[in-house]
PDB file of C-alpha atoms and ligand atoms in Angstrom:
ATOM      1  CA  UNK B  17      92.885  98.514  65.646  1.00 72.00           C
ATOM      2  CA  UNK B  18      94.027  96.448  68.509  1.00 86.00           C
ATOM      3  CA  UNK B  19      91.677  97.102  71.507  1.00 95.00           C
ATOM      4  CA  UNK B  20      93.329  97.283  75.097  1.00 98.00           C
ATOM      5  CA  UNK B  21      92.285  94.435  77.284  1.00 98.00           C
ATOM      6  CA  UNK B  22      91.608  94.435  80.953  1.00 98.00           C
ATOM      7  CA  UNK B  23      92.910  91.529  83.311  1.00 99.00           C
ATOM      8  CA  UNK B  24      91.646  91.760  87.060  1.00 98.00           C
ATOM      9  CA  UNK B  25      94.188  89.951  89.016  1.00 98.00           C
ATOM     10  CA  UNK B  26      92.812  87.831  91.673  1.00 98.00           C
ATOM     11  CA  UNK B  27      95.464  88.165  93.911  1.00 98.00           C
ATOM     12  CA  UNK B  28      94.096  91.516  95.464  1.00 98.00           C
ATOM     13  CA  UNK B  29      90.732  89.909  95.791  1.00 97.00           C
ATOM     14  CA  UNK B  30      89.341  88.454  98.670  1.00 97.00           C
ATOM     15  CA  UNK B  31      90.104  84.640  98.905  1.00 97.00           C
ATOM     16  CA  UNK B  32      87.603  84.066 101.055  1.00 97.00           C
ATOM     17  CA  UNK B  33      85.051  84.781  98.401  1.00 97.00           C
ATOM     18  CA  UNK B  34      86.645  83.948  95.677  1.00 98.00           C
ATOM     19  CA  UNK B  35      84.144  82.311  93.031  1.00 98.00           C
ATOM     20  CA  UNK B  36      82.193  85.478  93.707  1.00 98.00           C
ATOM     21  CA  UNK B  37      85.613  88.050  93.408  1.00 98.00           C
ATOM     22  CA  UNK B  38      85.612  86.026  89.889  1.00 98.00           C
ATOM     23  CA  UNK B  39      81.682  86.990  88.477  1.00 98.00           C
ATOM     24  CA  UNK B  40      82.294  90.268  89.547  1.00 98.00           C
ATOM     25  CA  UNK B  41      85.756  90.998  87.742  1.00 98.00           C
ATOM     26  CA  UNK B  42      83.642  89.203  84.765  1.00 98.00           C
ATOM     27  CA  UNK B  43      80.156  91.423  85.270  1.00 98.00           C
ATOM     28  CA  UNK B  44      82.253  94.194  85.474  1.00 98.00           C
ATOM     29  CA  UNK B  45      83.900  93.995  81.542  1.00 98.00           C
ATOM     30  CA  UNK B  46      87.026  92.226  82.200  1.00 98.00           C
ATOM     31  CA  UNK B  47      88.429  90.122  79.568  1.00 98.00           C
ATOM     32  CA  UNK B  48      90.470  87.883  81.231  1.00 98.00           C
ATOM     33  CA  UNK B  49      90.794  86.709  84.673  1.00 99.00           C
ATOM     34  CA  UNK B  50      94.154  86.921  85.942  1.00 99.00           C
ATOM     35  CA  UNK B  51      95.571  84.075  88.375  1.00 99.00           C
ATOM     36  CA  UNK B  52      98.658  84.784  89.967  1.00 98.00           C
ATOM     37  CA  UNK B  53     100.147  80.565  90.844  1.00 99.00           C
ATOM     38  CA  UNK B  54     103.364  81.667  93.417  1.00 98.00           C
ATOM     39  CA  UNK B  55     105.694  78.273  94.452  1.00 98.00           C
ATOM     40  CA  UNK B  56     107.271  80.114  97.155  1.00 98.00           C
ATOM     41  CA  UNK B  57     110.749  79.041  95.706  1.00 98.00           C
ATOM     42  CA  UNK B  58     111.035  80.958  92.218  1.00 98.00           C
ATOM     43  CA  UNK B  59     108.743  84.024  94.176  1.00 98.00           C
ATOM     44  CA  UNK B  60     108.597  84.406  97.846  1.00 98.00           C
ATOM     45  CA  UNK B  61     105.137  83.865  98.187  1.00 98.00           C
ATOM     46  CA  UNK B  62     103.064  81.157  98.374  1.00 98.00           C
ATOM     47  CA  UNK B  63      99.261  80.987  96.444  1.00 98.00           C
ATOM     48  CA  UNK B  64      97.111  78.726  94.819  1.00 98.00           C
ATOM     49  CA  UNK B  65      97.764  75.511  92.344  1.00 98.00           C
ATOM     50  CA  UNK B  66      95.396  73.674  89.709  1.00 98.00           C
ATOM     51  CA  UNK B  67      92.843  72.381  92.706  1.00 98.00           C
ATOM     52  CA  UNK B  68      91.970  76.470  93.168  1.00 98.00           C
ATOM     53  CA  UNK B  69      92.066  77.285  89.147  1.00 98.00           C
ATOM     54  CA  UNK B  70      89.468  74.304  88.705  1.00 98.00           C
ATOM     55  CA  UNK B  71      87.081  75.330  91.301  1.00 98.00           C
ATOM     56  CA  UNK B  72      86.718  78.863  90.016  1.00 98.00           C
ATOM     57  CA  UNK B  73      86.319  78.124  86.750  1.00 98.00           C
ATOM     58  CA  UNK B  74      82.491  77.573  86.182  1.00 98.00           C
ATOM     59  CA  UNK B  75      82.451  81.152  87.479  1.00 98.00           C
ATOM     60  CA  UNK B  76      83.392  83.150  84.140  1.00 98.00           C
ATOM     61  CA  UNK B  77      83.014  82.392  80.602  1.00 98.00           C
ATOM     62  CA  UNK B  78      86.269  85.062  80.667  1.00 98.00           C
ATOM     63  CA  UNK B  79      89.944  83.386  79.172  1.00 98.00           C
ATOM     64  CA  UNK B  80      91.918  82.465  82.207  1.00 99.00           C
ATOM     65  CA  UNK B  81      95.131  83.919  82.094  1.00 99.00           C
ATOM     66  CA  UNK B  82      97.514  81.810  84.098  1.00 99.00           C
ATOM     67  CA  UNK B  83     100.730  83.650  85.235  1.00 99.00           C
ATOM     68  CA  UNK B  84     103.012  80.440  86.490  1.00 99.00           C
ATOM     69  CA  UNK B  85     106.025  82.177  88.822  1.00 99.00           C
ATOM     70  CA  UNK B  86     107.265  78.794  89.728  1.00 98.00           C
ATOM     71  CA  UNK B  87     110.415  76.528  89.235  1.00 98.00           C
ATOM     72  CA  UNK B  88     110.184  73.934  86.612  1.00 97.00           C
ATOM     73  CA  UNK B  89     106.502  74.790  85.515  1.00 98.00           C
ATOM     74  CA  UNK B  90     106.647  72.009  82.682  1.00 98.00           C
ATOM     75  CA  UNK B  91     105.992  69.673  85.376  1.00 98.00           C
ATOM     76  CA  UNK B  92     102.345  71.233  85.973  1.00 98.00           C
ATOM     77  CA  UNK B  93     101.377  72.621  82.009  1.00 98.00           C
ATOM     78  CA  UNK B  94      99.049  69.485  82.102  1.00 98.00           C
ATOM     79  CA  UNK B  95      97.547  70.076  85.513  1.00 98.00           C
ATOM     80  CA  UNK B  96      96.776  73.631  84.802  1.00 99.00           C
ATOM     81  CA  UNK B  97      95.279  73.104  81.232  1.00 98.00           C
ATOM     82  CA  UNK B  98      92.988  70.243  82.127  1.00 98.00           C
ATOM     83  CA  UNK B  99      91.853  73.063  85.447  1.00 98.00           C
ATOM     84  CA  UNK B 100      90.735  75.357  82.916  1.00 98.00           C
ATOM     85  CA  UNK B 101      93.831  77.599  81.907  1.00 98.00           C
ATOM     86  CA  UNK B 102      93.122  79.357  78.394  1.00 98.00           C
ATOM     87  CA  UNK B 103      96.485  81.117  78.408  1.00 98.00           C
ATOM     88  CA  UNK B 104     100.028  79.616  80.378  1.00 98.00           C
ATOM     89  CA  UNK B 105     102.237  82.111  81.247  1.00 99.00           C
ATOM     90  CA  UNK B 106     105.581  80.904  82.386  1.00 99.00           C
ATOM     91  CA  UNK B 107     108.844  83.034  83.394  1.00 98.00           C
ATOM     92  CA  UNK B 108     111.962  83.161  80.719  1.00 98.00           C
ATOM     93  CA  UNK B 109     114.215  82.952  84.273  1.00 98.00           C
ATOM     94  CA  UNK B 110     112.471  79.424  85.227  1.00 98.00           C
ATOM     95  CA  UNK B 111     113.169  77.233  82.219  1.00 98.00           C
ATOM     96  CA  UNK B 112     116.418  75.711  81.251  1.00 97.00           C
ATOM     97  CA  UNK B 113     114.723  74.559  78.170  1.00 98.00           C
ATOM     98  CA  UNK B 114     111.947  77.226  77.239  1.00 98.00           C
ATOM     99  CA  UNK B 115     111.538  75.993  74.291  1.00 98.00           C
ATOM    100  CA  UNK B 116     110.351  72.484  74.855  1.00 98.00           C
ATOM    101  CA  UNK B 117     107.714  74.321  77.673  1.00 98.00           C
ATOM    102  CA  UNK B 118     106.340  76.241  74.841  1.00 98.00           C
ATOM    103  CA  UNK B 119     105.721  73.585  72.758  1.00 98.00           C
ATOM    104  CA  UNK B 120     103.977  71.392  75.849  1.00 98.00           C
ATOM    105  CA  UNK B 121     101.638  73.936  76.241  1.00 98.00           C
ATOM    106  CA  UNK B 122     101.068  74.559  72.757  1.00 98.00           C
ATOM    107  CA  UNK B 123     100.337  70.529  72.195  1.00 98.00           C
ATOM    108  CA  UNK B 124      96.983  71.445  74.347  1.00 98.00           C
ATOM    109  CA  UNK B 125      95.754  73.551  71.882  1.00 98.00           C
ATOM    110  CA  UNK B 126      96.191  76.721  73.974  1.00 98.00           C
ATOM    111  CA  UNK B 127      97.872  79.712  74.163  1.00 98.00           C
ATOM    112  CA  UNK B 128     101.428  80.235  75.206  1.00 98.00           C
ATOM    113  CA  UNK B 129     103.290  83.311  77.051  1.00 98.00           C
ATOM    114  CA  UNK B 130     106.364  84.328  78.644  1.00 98.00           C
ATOM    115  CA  UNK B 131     106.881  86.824  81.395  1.00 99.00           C
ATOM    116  CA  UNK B 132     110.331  88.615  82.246  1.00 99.00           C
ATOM    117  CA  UNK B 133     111.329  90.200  85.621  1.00 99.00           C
ATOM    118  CA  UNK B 134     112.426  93.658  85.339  1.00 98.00           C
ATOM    119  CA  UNK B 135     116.448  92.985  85.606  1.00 98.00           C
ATOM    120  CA  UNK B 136     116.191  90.688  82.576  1.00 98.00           C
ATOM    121  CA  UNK B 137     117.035  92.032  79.287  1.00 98.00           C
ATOM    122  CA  UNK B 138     114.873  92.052  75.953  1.00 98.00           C
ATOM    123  CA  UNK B 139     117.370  90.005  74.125  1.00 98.00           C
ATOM    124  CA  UNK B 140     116.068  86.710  76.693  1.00 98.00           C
ATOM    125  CA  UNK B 141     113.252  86.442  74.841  1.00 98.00           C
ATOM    126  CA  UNK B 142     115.099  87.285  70.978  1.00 97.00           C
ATOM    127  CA  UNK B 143     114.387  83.329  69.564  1.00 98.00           C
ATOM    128  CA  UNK B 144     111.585  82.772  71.381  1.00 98.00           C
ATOM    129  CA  UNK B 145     108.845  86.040  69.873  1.00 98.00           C
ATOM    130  CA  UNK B 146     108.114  83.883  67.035  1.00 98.00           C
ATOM    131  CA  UNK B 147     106.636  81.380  69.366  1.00 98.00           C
ATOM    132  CA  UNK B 148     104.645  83.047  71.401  1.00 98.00           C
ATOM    133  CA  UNK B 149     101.197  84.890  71.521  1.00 98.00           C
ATOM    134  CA  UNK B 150     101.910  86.653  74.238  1.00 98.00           C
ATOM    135  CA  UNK B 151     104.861  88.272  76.719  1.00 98.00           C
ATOM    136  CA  UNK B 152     104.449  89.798  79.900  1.00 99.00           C
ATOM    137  CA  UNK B 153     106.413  92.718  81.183  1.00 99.00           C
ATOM    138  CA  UNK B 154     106.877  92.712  84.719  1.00 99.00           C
ATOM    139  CA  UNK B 155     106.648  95.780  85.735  1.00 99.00           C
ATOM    140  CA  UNK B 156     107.414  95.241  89.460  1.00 98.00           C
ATOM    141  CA  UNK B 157     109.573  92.016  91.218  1.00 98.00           C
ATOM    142  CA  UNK B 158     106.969  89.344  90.630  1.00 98.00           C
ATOM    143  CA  UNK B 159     105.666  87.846  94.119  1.00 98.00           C
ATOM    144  CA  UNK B 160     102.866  90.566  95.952  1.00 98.00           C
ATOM    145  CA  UNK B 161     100.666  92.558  94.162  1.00 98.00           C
ATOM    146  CA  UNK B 162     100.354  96.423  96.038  1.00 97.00           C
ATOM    147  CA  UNK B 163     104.092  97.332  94.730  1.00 98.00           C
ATOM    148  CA  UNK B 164     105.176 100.630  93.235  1.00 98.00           C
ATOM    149  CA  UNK B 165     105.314 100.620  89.424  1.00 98.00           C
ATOM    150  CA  UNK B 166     109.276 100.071  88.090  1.00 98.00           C
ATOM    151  CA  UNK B 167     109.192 103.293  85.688  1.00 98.00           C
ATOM    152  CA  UNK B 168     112.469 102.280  83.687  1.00 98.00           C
ATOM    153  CA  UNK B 169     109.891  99.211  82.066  1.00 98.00           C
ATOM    154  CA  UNK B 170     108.726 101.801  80.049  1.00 98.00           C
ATOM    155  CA  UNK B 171     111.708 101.969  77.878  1.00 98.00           C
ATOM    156  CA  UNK B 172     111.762  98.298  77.865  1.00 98.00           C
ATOM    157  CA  UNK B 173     107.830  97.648  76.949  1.00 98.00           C
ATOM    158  CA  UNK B 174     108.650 100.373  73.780  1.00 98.00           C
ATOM    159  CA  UNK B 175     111.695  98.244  73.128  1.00 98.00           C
ATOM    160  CA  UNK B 176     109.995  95.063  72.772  1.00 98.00           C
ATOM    161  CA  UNK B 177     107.247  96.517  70.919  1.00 98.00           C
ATOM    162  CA  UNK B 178     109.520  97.319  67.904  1.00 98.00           C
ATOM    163  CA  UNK B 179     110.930  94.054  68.380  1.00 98.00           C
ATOM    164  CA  UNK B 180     107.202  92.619  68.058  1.00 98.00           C
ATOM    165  CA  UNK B 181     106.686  94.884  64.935  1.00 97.00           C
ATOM    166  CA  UNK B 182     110.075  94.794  63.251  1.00 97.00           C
ATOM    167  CA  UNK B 183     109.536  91.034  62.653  1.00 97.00           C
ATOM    168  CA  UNK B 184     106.198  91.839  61.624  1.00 97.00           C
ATOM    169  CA  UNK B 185     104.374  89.657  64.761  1.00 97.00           C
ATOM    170  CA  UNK B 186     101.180  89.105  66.403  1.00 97.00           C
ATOM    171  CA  UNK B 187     102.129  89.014  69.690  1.00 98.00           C
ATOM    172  CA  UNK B 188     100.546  90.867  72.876  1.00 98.00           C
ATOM    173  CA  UNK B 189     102.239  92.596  75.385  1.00 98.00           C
ATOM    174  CA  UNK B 190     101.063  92.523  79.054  1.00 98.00           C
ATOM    175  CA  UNK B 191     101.970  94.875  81.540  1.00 98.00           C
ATOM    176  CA  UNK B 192     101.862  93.273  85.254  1.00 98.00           C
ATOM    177  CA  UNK B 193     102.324  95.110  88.441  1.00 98.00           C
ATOM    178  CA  UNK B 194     101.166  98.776  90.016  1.00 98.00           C
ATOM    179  CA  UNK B 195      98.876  99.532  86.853  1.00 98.00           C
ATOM    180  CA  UNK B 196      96.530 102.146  87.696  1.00 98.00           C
ATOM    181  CA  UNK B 197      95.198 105.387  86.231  1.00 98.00           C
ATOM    182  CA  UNK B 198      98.137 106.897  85.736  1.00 98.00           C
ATOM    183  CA  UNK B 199     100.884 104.469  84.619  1.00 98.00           C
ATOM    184  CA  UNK B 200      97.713 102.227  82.176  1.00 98.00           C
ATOM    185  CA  UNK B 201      98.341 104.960  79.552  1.00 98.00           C
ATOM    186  CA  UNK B 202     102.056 105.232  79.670  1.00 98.00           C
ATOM    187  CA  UNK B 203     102.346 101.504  79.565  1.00 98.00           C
ATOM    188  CA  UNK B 204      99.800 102.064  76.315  1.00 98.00           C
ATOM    189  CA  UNK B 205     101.648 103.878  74.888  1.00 98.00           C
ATOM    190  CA  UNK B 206     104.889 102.310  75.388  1.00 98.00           C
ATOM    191  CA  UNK B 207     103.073  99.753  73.268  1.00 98.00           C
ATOM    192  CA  UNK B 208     101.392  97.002  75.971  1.00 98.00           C
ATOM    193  CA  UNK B 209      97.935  96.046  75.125  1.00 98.00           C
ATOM    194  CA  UNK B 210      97.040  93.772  77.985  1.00 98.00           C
ATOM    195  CA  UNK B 211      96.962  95.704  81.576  1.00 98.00           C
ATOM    196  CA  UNK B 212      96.884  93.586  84.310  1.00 99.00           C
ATOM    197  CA  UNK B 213      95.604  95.021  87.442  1.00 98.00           C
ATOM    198  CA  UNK B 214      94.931  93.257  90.617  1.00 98.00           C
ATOM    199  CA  UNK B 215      94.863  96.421  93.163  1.00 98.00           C
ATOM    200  CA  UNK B 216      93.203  99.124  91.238  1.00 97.00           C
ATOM    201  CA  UNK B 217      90.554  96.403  90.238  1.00 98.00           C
ATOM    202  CA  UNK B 218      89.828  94.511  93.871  1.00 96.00           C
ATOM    203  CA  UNK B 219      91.154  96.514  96.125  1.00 85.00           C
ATOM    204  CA  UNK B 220      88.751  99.562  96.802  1.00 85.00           C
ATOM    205  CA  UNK B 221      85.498 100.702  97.363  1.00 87.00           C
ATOM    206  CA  UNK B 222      83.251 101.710  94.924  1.00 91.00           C
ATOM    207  CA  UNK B 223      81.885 100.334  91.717  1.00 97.00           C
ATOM    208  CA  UNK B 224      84.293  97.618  90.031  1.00 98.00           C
ATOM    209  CA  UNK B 225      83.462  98.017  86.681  1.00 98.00           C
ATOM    210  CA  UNK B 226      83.674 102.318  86.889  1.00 97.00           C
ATOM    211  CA  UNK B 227      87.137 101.183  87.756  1.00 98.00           C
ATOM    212  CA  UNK B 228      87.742  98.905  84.959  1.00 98.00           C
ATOM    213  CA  UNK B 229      86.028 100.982  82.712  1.00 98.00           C
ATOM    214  CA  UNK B 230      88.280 104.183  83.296  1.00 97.00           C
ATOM    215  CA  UNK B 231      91.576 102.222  83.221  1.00 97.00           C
ATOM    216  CA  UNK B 232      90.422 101.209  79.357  1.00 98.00           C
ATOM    217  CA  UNK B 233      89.596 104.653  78.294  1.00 98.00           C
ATOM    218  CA  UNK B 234      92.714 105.972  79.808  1.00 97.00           C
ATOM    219  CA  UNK B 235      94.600 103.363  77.569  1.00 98.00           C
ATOM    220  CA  UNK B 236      92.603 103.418  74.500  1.00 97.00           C
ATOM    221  CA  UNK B 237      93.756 107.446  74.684  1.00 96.00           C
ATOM    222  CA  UNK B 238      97.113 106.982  74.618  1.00 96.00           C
ATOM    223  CA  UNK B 239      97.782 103.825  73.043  1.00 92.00           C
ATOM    224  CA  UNK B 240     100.469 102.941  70.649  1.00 87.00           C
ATOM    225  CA  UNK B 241      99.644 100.615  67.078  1.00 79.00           C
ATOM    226  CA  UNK B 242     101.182  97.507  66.218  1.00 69.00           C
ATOM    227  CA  UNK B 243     103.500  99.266  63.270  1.00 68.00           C
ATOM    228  CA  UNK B 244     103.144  96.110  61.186  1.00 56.00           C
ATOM    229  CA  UNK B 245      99.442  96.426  61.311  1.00 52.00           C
ATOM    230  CA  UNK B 246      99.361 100.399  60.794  1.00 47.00           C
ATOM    231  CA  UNK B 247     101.036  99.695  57.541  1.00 46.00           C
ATOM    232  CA  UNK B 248      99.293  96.562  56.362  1.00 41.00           C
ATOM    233  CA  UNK B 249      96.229  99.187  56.561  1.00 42.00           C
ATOM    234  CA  UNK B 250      97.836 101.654  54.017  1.00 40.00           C
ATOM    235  CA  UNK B 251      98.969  98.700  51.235  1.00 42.00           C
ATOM    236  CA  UNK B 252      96.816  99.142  48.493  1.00 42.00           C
ATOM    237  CA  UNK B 253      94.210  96.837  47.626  1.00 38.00           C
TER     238      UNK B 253
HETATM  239  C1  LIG S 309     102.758  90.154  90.915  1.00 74.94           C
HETATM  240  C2  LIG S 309     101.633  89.583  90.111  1.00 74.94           C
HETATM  241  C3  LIG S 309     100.630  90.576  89.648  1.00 74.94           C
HETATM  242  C4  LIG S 309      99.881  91.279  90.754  1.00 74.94           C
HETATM  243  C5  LIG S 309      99.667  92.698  90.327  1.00 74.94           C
HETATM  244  O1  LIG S 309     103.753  89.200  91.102  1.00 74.94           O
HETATM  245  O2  LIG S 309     102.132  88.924  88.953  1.00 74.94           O
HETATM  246  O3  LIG S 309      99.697  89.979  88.742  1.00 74.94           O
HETATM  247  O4  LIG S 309      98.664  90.705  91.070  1.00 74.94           O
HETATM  248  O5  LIG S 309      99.098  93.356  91.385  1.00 74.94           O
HETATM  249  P1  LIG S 309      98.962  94.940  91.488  1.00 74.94           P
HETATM  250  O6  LIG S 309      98.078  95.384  90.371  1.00 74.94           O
HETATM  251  O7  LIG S 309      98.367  95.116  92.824  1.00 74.94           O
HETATM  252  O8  LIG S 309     100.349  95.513  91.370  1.00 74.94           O
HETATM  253 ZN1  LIG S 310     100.664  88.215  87.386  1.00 74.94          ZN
END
């Protein structure tokens, strides 16, 4: 079985407390922490770089999920590792040579990912799956967290999934953008595994991990096996 993970985003927390935003997304059962690095030229927004990553990270024991939406991210793979990324995230749409950034990240002895904006299609990321550990739906226009949840990503998160399974992979898929109560299990289901959720997380009142912990059991209802794995279970021994 292949449990559904929870990654607060920081972006909805408040950045003038950040180191403590981080223990609580971490007290509160999240499994990663999720940090949203904006260049203001490939997103319109503008956030934090390596300096911010390395400061935060005696805070959690929790893998750091760094989601690069910037131009030409090779130039920074080193910075970010050596802050205390676990998992590098960069965006199909910002490499000419993807590639060669998925190897660089890989020669650190970490994980890899690619994300894809909503208007890209599936068939961006065909010769790059085998690659990769994980890939991360956008499932809003990257750049502010708060947005309304793109419903056609649905389709595109089952799409991928059978992708994932139909070459018999182990590769995650992350949903990223309006994930709450009620599009966590649909995005399950689809076949994501990873929710990202910055708002839902950081932005209310109330206990945190109540939060976290309803957005899991929503998922874990509806959620959709790896095929490759359902039927490695029923081989005989
Ligand atoms: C958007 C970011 C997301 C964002 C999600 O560009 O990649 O990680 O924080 O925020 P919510 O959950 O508020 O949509
Ligand atoms: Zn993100």
């Amino acid at each position: 079985m292949r449990p559904i993970k929870i990654a607060p985003s920081i972006l909805a927390s408040d950045f003038a407390r950040l180191g403590e935003q981080v223990v609580a997304a971490t007290d509160a059962g999240g499994d990663y922490i999720h940090i949203d690095v904006m260049d203001g030229h490939f997103v319109p927004n503008i956030t934090l770089g390596p300096v911010v990553v390395k400061s935060i990270r005696p805070f959690s024991f929790l893998t750091f999920d760094v989601h690069l939406m910037i131009e030409s991210p090779e130039r920074y793979i080193t910075d970010f590792v050596h802050a205390g990324a676990n998992i590098l995230t960069v965006h199909v749409e910002a490499c000419t040579h993807l590639h060669r950034v998925i190897d660089q990240i890989h020669s650190h002895k970490i994980a890899a990912g690619v994300a894809i904006n909503p208007a890209t299609p599936l068939v961006m990321l065909e010769e790059i799956l085998p690659s990769v550990q994980e890939v991360n739906v956008m499932t809003v226009n990257p750049g502010f967290g708060g947005q309304t949840f793109v419903t056609e990503m649905l389709d595109k998160i089952s799409r991928l999934r059978a992708m994932i399974d139909a070459r018999g992979l182990d590769v995650d898929i992350e949903v990223d953008g309006g994930v709450d109560l009620d599009t966590a299990p649909r995005c399950a289901q689809a076949g994501a595994n990873v929710l990202i959720a910055g708002t839902h997380i950081f932005a209310k009142e109330g206990d945190m991990r109540e939060r976290i912990d309803a957005l899991r059991h929503a998922a874990e209802k509806t959620k959709r096996e790896p095929k490759a794995r359902v039927a490695s279970k029923t081989k005989p021994a």
